[in-house]
Amino acid sequence: MTLEEIAVQYRELGKTGLTVSALGYGAWGIGGAGWVGAEDDESLRALERGIDLGVNFIDTARGYGESERLVGEVVRRHPGQDLYVATKVPPKNGTFPAPRGLDPAKAFPGDHIRSSVEESLRVSGLEAFDVFQFHVWSDEWVGRGDWLETVSDLKQQGKIRAFGVSINDFQPDSALELIGSGVVDTVQVIFNVFHQQPEERLLPACAEHGVGVIVRVALDEGGLTGRITADTRFPDGDFRNGYFRGDRPAQVEQRIKALDEDLGISADQTADLALRYVLESPAVSTVIAGMRTVRNVERNAATMDGRRLSAAQLDTLKRHRWERNWYLGD
């Protein structure tokens, strides 16, 4: 079966009314902020190839360098096609993640939200965003500040279609109150073979309240690709030098070797099964994989063939849970 013959899976993005591809396009890596080595021409070809293969959901952010500009450039080439773009507004105070005790007026005051939307629309050249997300979140903000009124106004003005939040790294329970409040349309969360905590409370809550789930870091920033070894190094300025510092690449290599041996697969098959693991959850709407090359797009698109994991494969993957937060250094 060729890639063009694969029947792409589509899923409902909660109650937004949007039907999105199970594989979404994570556009952080193409913007030149954090990830080193992206070339605009190749990035544009990769995004176009994804669209050719049925990918219709693209996630970017105000803080992703040139990402919004590149995404807008490609999307505008496809007028009339159902392509959905999500972006994010950074907190005004620039603090990631949101700490406890922070007044929402310090992070997301109404004027900051509005100006960020306007700037993102200007840079992208788009008329509206299908999903507009806060780039951090704290459940202490529910019922406080003017952010909800501002979001409602932006919806009425037609500048955004749905509202979501990007949940703090490895804190999936930090948005449960927001989900229960009924005012959020989507949540974006880290969920992968190593970080399985979202299955405990977050995913059931989203299913109960009809909230769409956008999964990020499904491949653990590359750790679940099968390509990280003890000798792996990244270019100067690449954030992965911090994420995979010290002996962490060696730890990953050992973990992946054990995982692959248990599954009876080669390292080259690891990413495919890792993506399928996340897509096994019916609460998950889409997985935004970072794809900077046509090769990445084609490899990941092959996971949209609808093939399910066996019960034995799922049980094996669950046994390899490895909870930790390498963004914070622990």
JSON list of N, CA, C and O in Angstrom, two decimals, residues 96-100 136-140 165-177 179 187-191 195 197-198 201-202 216 323-325 327-328 330:
[
{"chain": "A", "resi": 96, "resn": "PHE", "atom": "N", "xyz": [7.11, 30.39, 32.07]},
{"chain": "A", "resi": 96, "resn": "PHE", "atom": "CA", "xyz": [6.71, 29.03, 31.70]},
{"chain": "A", "resi": 96, "resn": "PHE", "atom": "C", "xyz": [7.33, 28.05, 32.70]},
{"chain": "A", "resi": 96, "resn": "PHE", "atom": "O", "xyz": [8.54, 28.10, 32.90]},
{"chain": "A", "resi": 97, "resn": "PRO", "atom": "N", "xyz": [6.56, 27.17, 33.33]},
{"chain": "A", "resi": 97, "resn": "PRO", "atom": "CA", "xyz": [5.10, 27.09, 33.37]},
{"chain": "A", "resi": 97, "resn": "PRO", "atom": "C", "xyz": [4.52, 28.13, 34.33]},
{"chain": "A", "resi": 97, "resn": "PRO", "atom": "O", "xyz": [5.28, 28.84, 35.01]},
{"chain": "A", "resi": 98, "resn": "ALA", "atom": "N", "xyz": [3.21, 28.21, 34.39]},
{"chain": "A", "resi": 98, "resn": "ALA", "atom": "CA", "xyz": [2.57, 29.16, 35.29]},
{"chain": "A", "resi": 98, "resn": "ALA", "atom": "C", "xyz": [2.72, 28.69, 36.73]},
{"chain": "A", "resi": 98, "resn": "ALA", "atom": "O", "xyz": [2.32, 27.58, 37.07]},
{"chain": "A", "resi": 99, "resn": "PRO", "atom": "N", "xyz": [3.31, 29.51, 37.60]},
{"chain": "A", "resi": 99, "resn": "PRO", "atom": "CA", "xyz": [3.49, 29.11, 39.00]},
{"chain": "A", "resi": 99, "resn": "PRO", "atom": "C", "xyz": [2.21, 29.29, 39.80]},
{"chain": "A", "resi": 99, "resn": "PRO", "atom": "O", "xyz": [1.30, 30.01, 39.40]},
{"chain": "A", "resi": 100, "resn": "ARG", "atom": "N", "xyz": [2.14, 28.64, 40.92]},
{"chain": "A", "resi": 100, "resn": "ARG", "atom": "CA", "xyz": [1.00, 28.82, 41.82]},
{"chain": "A", "resi": 100, "resn": "ARG", "atom": "C", "xyz": [1.01, 30.23, 42.38]},
{"chain": "A", "resi": 100, "resn": "ARG", "atom": "O", "xyz": [2.06, 30.85, 42.56]},
{"chain": "A", "resi": 136, "resn": "VAL", "atom": "N", "xyz": [0.26, 28.65, 28.55]},
{"chain": "A", "resi": 136, "resn": "VAL", "atom": "CA", "xyz": [0.39, 28.04, 29.88]},
{"chain": "A", "resi": 136, "resn": "VAL", "atom": "C", "xyz": [-0.98, 28.12, 30.55]},
{"chain": "A", "resi": 136, "resn": "VAL", "atom": "O", "xyz": [-1.87, 28.85, 30.09]},
{"chain": "A", "resi": 137, "resn": "TRP", "atom": "N", "xyz": [-1.13, 27.39, 31.64]},
{"chain": "A", "resi": 137, "resn": "TRP", "atom": "CA", "xyz": [-2.42, 27.44, 32.33]},
{"chain": "A", "resi": 137, "resn": "TRP", "atom": "C", "xyz": [-2.26, 27.17, 33.82]},
{"chain": "A", "resi": 137, "resn": "TRP", "atom": "O", "xyz": [-1.36, 26.41, 34.24]},
{"chain": "A", "resi": 138, "resn": "SER", "atom": "N", "xyz": [-3.16, 27.76, 34.62]},
{"chain": "A", "resi": 138, "resn": "SER", "atom": "CA", "xyz": [-3.29, 27.48, 36.04]},
{"chain": "A", "resi": 138, "resn": "SER", "atom": "C", "xyz": [-4.77, 27.40, 36.38]},
{"chain": "A", "resi": 138, "resn": "SER", "atom": "O", "xyz": [-5.53, 28.32, 36.04]},
{"chain": "A", "resi": 139, "resn": "ASP", "atom": "N", "xyz": [-5.19, 26.36, 37.05]},
{"chain": "A", "resi": 139, "resn": "ASP", "atom": "CA", "xyz": [-6.61, 26.23, 37.41]},
{"chain": "A", "resi": 139, "resn": "ASP", "atom": "C", "xyz": [-7.04, 27.28, 38.44]},
{"chain": "A", "resi": 139, "resn": "ASP", "atom": "O", "xyz": [-8.24, 27.47, 38.66]},
{"chain": "A", "resi": 140, "resn": "GLU", "atom": "N", "xyz": [-6.08, 27.96, 39.04]},
{"chain": "A", "resi": 140, "resn": "GLU", "atom": "CA", "xyz": [-6.42, 29.04, 39.96]},
{"chain": "A", "resi": 140, "resn": "GLU", "atom": "C", "xyz": [-7.08, 30.21, 39.24]},
{"chain": "A", "resi": 140, "resn": "GLU", "atom": "O", "xyz": [-7.66, 31.09, 39.87]},
{"chain": "A", "resi": 165, "resn": "VAL", "atom": "N", "xyz": [-6.30, 25.56, 25.96]},
{"chain": "A", "resi": 165, "resn": "VAL", "atom": "CA", "xyz": [-5.11, 25.85, 26.75]},
{"chain": "A", "resi": 165, "resn": "VAL", "atom": "C", "xyz": [-4.08, 24.76, 26.50]},
{"chain": "A", "resi": 165, "resn": "VAL", "atom": "O", "xyz": [-4.42, 23.60, 26.24]},
{"chain": "A", "resi": 166, "resn": "SER", "atom": "N", "xyz": [-2.83, 25.17, 26.56]},
{"chain": "A", "resi": 166, "resn": "SER", "atom": "CA", "xyz": [-1.72, 24.22, 26.51]},
{"chain": "A", "resi": 166, "resn": "SER", "atom": "C", "xyz": [-1.32, 23.96, 27.95]},
{"chain": "A", "resi": 166, "resn": "SER", "atom": "O", "xyz": [-0.84, 24.86, 28.64]},
{"chain": "A", "resi": 167, "resn": "ILE", "atom": "N", "xyz": [-1.55, 22.74, 28.41]},
{"chain": "A", "resi": 167, "resn": "ILE", "atom": "CA", "xyz": [-1.35, 22.41, 29.82]},
{"chain": "A", "resi": 167, "resn": "ILE", "atom": "C", "xyz": [0.15, 22.37, 30.15]},
{"chain": "A", "resi": 167, "resn": "ILE", "atom": "O", "xyz": [0.96, 21.89, 29.37]},
{"chain": "A", "resi": 168, "resn": "ASN", "atom": "N", "xyz": [0.49, 22.85, 31.33]},
{"chain": "A", "resi": 168, "resn": "ASN", "atom": "CA", "xyz": [1.89, 22.87, 31.76]},
{"chain": "A", "resi": 168, "resn": "ASN", "atom": "C", "xyz": [2.53, 21.49, 31.61]},
{"chain": "A", "resi": 168, "resn": "ASN", "atom": "O", "xyz": [1.89, 20.46, 31.84]},
{"chain": "A", "resi": 169, "resn": "ASP", "atom": "N", "xyz": [3.82, 21.50, 31.25]},
{"chain": "A", "resi": 169, "resn": "ASP", "atom": "CA", "xyz": [4.55, 20.25, 31.03]},
{"chain": "A", "resi": 169, "resn": "ASP", "atom": "C", "xyz": [4.41, 19.28, 32.20]},
{"chain": "A", "resi": 169, "resn": "ASP", "atom": "O", "xyz": [4.71, 19.64, 33.35]},
{"chain": "A", "resi": 170, "resn": "PHE", "atom": "N", "xyz": [3.97, 18.07, 31.90]},
{"chain": "A", "resi": 170, "resn": "PHE", "atom": "CA", "xyz": [3.90, 16.98, 32.88]},
{"chain": "A", "resi": 170, "resn": "PHE", "atom": "C", "xyz": [3.04, 17.31, 34.09]},
{"chain": "A", "resi": 170, "resn": "PHE", "atom": "O", "xyz": [3.28, 16.81, 35.19]},
{"chain": "A", "resi": 171, "resn": "GLN", "atom": "N", "xyz": [2.02, 18.17, 33.88]},
{"chain": "A", "resi": 171, "resn": "GLN", "atom": "CA", "xyz": [1.06, 18.49, 34.94]},
{"chain": "A", "resi": 171, "resn": "GLN", "atom": "C", "xyz": [-0.36, 18.31, 34.40]},
{"chain": "A", "resi": 171, "resn": "GLN", "atom": "O", "xyz": [-1.16, 19.24, 34.36]},
{"chain": "A", "resi": 172, "resn": "PRO", "atom": "N", "xyz": [-0.72, 17.11, 33.95]},
{"chain": "A", "resi": 172, "resn": "PRO", "atom": "CA", "xyz": [-2.01, 16.92, 33.29]},
{"chain": "A", "resi": 172, "resn": "PRO", "atom": "C", "xyz": [-3.22, 17.18, 34.17]},
{"chain": "A", "resi": 172, "resn": "PRO", "atom": "O", "xyz": [-4.31, 17.47, 33.66]},
{"chain": "A", "resi": 173, "resn": "ASP", "atom": "N", "xyz": [-3.05, 17.13, 35.48]},
{"chain": "A", "resi": 173, "resn": "ASP", "atom": "CA", "xyz": [-4.19, 17.37, 36.37]},
{"chain": "A", "resi": 173, "resn": "ASP", "atom": "C", "xyz": [-4.40, 18.84, 36.67]},
{"chain": "A", "resi": 173, "resn": "ASP", "atom": "O", "xyz": [-5.34, 19.20, 37.39]},
{"chain": "A", "resi": 174, "resn": "SER", "atom": "N", "xyz": [-3.56, 19.72, 36.11]},
{"chain": "A", "resi": 174, "resn": "SER", "atom": "CA", "xyz": [-3.64, 21.14, 36.44]},
{"chain": "A", "resi": 174, "resn": "SER", "atom": "C", "xyz": [-4.69, 21.89, 35.64]},
{"chain": "A", "resi": 174, "resn": "SER", "atom": "O", "xyz": [-4.81, 23.11, 35.78]},
{"chain": "A", "resi": 175, "resn": "ALA", "atom": "N", "xyz": [-5.48, 21.18, 34.82]},
{"chain": "A", "resi": 175, "resn": "ALA", "atom": "CA", "xyz": [-6.55, 21.83, 34.07]},
{"chain": "A", "resi": 175, "resn": "ALA", "atom": "C", "xyz": [-7.90, 21.15, 34.30]},
{"chain": "A", "resi": 175, "resn": "ALA", "atom": "O", "xyz": [-8.86, 21.42, 33.58]},
{"chain": "A", "resi": 176, "resn": "LEU", "atom": "N", "xyz": [-7.99, 20.30, 35.30]},
{"chain": "A", "resi": 176, "resn": "LEU", "atom": "CA", "xyz": [-9.23, 19.55, 35.52]},
{"chain": "A", "resi": 176, "resn": "LEU", "atom": "C", "xyz": [-10.40, 20.46, 35.89]},
{"chain": "A", "resi": 176, "resn": "LEU", "atom": "O", "xyz": [-11.54, 20.22, 35.46]},
{"chain": "A", "resi": 177, "resn": "GLU", "atom": "N", "xyz": [-10.14, 21.49, 36.68]},
{"chain": "A", "resi": 177, "resn": "GLU", "atom": "CA", "xyz": [-11.21, 22.41, 37.05]},
{"chain": "A", "resi": 177, "resn": "GLU", "atom": "C", "xyz": [-11.70, 23.18, 35.83]},
{"chain": "A", "resi": 177, "resn": "GLU", "atom": "O", "xyz": [-12.90, 23.38, 35.64]},
{"chain": "A", "resi": 179, "resn": "ILE", "atom": "N", "xyz": [-11.61, 22.18, 32.71]},
{"chain": "A", "resi": 179, "resn": "ILE", "atom": "CA", "xyz": [-12.37, 21.24, 31.88]},
{"chain": "A", "resi": 179, "resn": "ILE", "atom": "C", "xyz": [-13.78, 21.07, 32.43]},
{"chain": "A", "resi": 179, "resn": "ILE", "atom": "O", "xyz": [-14.76, 21.09, 31.68]},
{"chain": "A", "resi": 187, "resn": "VAL", "atom": "N", "xyz": [-7.81, 21.05, 24.99]},
{"chain": "A", "resi": 187, "resn": "VAL", "atom": "CA", "xyz": [-6.60, 21.11, 25.80]},
{"chain": "A", "resi": 187, "resn": "VAL", "atom": "C", "xyz": [-5.48, 20.45, 25.02]},
{"chain": "A", "resi": 187, "resn": "VAL", "atom": "O", "xyz": [-5.69, 19.51, 24.26]},
{"chain": "A", "resi": 188, "resn": "GLN", "atom": "N", "xyz": [-4.29, 20.99, 25.19]},
{"chain": "A", "resi": 188, "resn": "GLN", "atom": "CA", "xyz": [-3.10, 20.39, 24.60]},
{"chain": "A", "resi": 188, "resn": "GLN", "atom": "C", "xyz": [-2.23, 19.86, 25.73]},
{"chain": "A", "resi": 188, "resn": "GLN", "atom": "O", "xyz": [-1.95, 20.57, 26.69]},
{"chain": "A", "resi": 189, "resn": "VAL", "atom": "N", "xyz": [-1.79, 18.60, 25.61]},
{"chain": "A", "resi": 189, "resn": "VAL", "atom": "CA", "xyz": [-1.13, 17.96, 26.74]},
{"chain": "A", "resi": 189, "resn": "VAL", "atom": "C", "xyz": [-0.03, 17.02, 26.26]},
{"chain": "A", "resi": 189, "resn": "VAL", "atom": "O", "xyz": [-0.12, 16.44, 25.19]},
{"chain": "A", "resi": 190, "resn": "ILE", "atom": "N", "xyz": [1.02, 16.89, 27.08]},
{"chain": "A", "resi": 190, "resn": "ILE", "atom": "CA", "xyz": [2.05, 15.88, 26.82]},
{"chain": "A", "resi": 190, "resn": "ILE", "atom": "C", "xyz": [1.48, 14.52, 27.20]},
{"chain": "A", "resi": 190, "resn": "ILE", "atom": "O", "xyz": [0.98, 14.32, 28.30]},
{"chain": "A", "resi": 191, "resn": "PHE", "atom": "N", "xyz": [1.58, 13.57, 26.27]},
{"chain": "A", "resi": 191, "resn": "PHE", "atom": "CA", "xyz": [1.10, 12.20, 26.50]},
{"chain": "A", "resi": 191, "resn": "PHE", "atom": "C", "xyz": [1.91, 11.29, 25.60]},
{"chain": "A", "resi": 191, "resn": "PHE", "atom": "O", "xyz": [1.98, 11.51, 24.39]},
{"chain": "A", "resi": 195, "resn": "HIS", "atom": "N", "xyz": [5.19, 8.95, 29.47]},
{"chain": "A", "resi": 195, "resn": "HIS", "atom": "CA", "xyz": [4.34, 9.79, 30.34]},
{"chain": "A", "resi": 195, "resn": "HIS", "atom": "C", "xyz": [2.88, 9.40, 30.12]},
{"chain": "A", "resi": 195, "resn": "HIS", "atom": "O", "xyz": [2.20, 9.92, 29.24]},
{"chain": "A", "resi": 197, "resn": "GLN", "atom": "N", "xyz": [0.48, 9.45, 32.62]},
{"chain": "A", "resi": 197, "resn": "GLN", "atom": "CA", "xyz": [-0.39, 10.02, 33.66]},
{"chain": "A", "resi": 197, "resn": "GLN", "atom": "C", "xyz": [-1.70, 10.59, 33.11]},
{"chain": "A", "resi": 197, "resn": "GLN", "atom": "O", "xyz": [-2.74, 10.50, 33.78]},
{"chain": "A", "resi": 198, "resn": "PRO", "atom": "N", "xyz": [-1.72, 11.22, 31.90]},
{"chain": "A", "resi": 198, "resn": "PRO", "atom": "CA", "xyz": [-2.98, 11.77, 31.41]},
{"chain": "A", "resi": 198, "resn": "PRO", "atom": "C", "xyz": [-4.12, 10.75, 31.31]},
{"chain": "A", "resi": 198, "resn": "PRO", "atom": "O", "xyz": [-5.29, 11.12, 31.36]},
{"chain": "A", "resi": 201, "resn": "ARG", "atom": "N", "xyz": [-6.73, 10.71, 34.81]},
{"chain": "A", "resi": 201, "resn": "ARG", "atom": "CA", "xyz": [-7.81, 11.64, 35.12]},
{"chain": "A", "resi": 201, "resn": "ARG", "atom": "C", "xyz": [-8.14, 12.59, 33.96]},
{"chain": "A", "resi": 201, "resn": "ARG", "atom": "O", "xyz": [-9.30, 12.87, 33.70]},
{"chain": "A", "resi": 202, "resn": "LEU", "atom": "N", "xyz": [-7.10, 13.09, 33.28]},
{"chain": "A", "resi": 202, "resn": "LEU", "atom": "CA", "xyz": [-7.34, 14.10, 32.26]},
{"chain": "A", "resi": 202, "resn": "LEU", "atom": "C", "xyz": [-8.16, 13.57, 31.09]},
{"chain": "A", "resi": 202, "resn": "LEU", "atom": "O", "xyz": [-9.17, 14.18, 30.70]},
{"chain": "A", "resi": 216, "resn": "ARG", "atom": "N", "xyz": [0.75, 16.62, 22.42]},
{"chain": "A", "resi": 216, "resn": "ARG", "atom": "CA", "xyz": [2.08, 17.05, 22.01]},
{"chain": "A", "resi": 216, "resn": "ARG", "atom": "C", "xyz": [3.14, 16.13, 22.65]},
{"chain": "A", "resi": 216, "resn": "ARG", "atom": "O", "xyz": [2.85, 15.40, 23.58]},
{"chain": "A", "resi": 323, "resn": "GLU", "atom": "N", "xyz": [8.00, 8.05, 34.20]},
{"chain": "A", "resi": 323, "resn": "GLU", "atom": "CA", "xyz": [7.60, 9.41, 34.52]},
{"chain": "A", "resi": 323, "resn": "GLU", "atom": "C", "xyz": [8.80, 10.22, 35.02]},
{"chain": "A", "resi": 323, "resn": "GLU", "atom": "O", "xyz": [9.49, 9.83, 35.96]},
{"chain": "A", "resi": 324, "resn": "ARG", "atom": "N", "xyz": [9.06, 11.37, 34.38]},
{"chain": "A", "resi": 324, "resn": "ARG", "atom": "CA", "xyz": [10.08, 12.30, 34.83]},
{"chain": "A", "resi": 324, "resn": "ARG", "atom": "C", "xyz": [9.87, 13.60, 34.07]},
{"chain": "A", "resi": 324, "resn": "ARG", "atom": "O", "xyz": [9.12, 13.63, 33.10]},
{"chain": "A", "resi": 325, "resn": "ASN", "atom": "N", "xyz": [10.50, 14.68, 34.52]},
{"chain": "A", "resi": 325, "resn": "ASN", "atom": "CA", "xyz": [10.35, 15.96, 33.83]},
{"chain": "A", "resi": 325, "resn": "ASN", "atom": "C", "xyz": [11.72, 16.53, 33.52]},
{"chain": "A", "resi": 325, "resn": "ASN", "atom": "O", "xyz": [12.34, 17.20, 34.34]},
{"chain": "A", "resi": 327, "resn": "TYR", "atom": "N", "xyz": [12.39, 18.80, 31.38]},
{"chain": "A", "resi": 327, "resn": "TYR", "atom": "CA", "xyz": [12.39, 20.25, 31.12]},
{"chain": "A", "resi": 327, "resn": "TYR", "atom": "C", "xyz": [12.88, 21.00, 32.36]},
{"chain": "A", "resi": 327, "resn": "TYR", "atom": "O", "xyz": [13.54, 22.03, 32.26]},
{"chain": "A", "resi": 328, "resn": "LEU", "atom": "N", "xyz": [12.51, 20.51, 33.53]},
{"chain": "A", "resi": 328, "resn": "LEU", "atom": "CA", "xyz": [12.87, 21.16, 34.79]},
{"chain": "A", "resi": 328, "resn": "LEU", "atom": "C", "xyz": [14.20, 20.68, 35.33]},
{"chain": "A", "resi": 328, "resn": "LEU", "atom": "O", "xyz": [14.74, 21.27, 36.26]},
{"chain": "A", "resi": 330, "resn": "ASP", "atom": "N", "xyz": [14.84, 17.41, 36.55]},
{"chain": "A", "resi": 330, "resn": "ASP", "atom": "CA", "xyz": [14.87, 16.28, 37.48]},
{"chain": "A", "resi": 330, "resn": "ASP", "atom": "C", "xyz": [14.96, 14.96, 36.74]},
{"chain": "A", "resi": 330, "resn": "ASP", "atom": "O", "xyz": [14.88, 14.92, 35.52]}
]
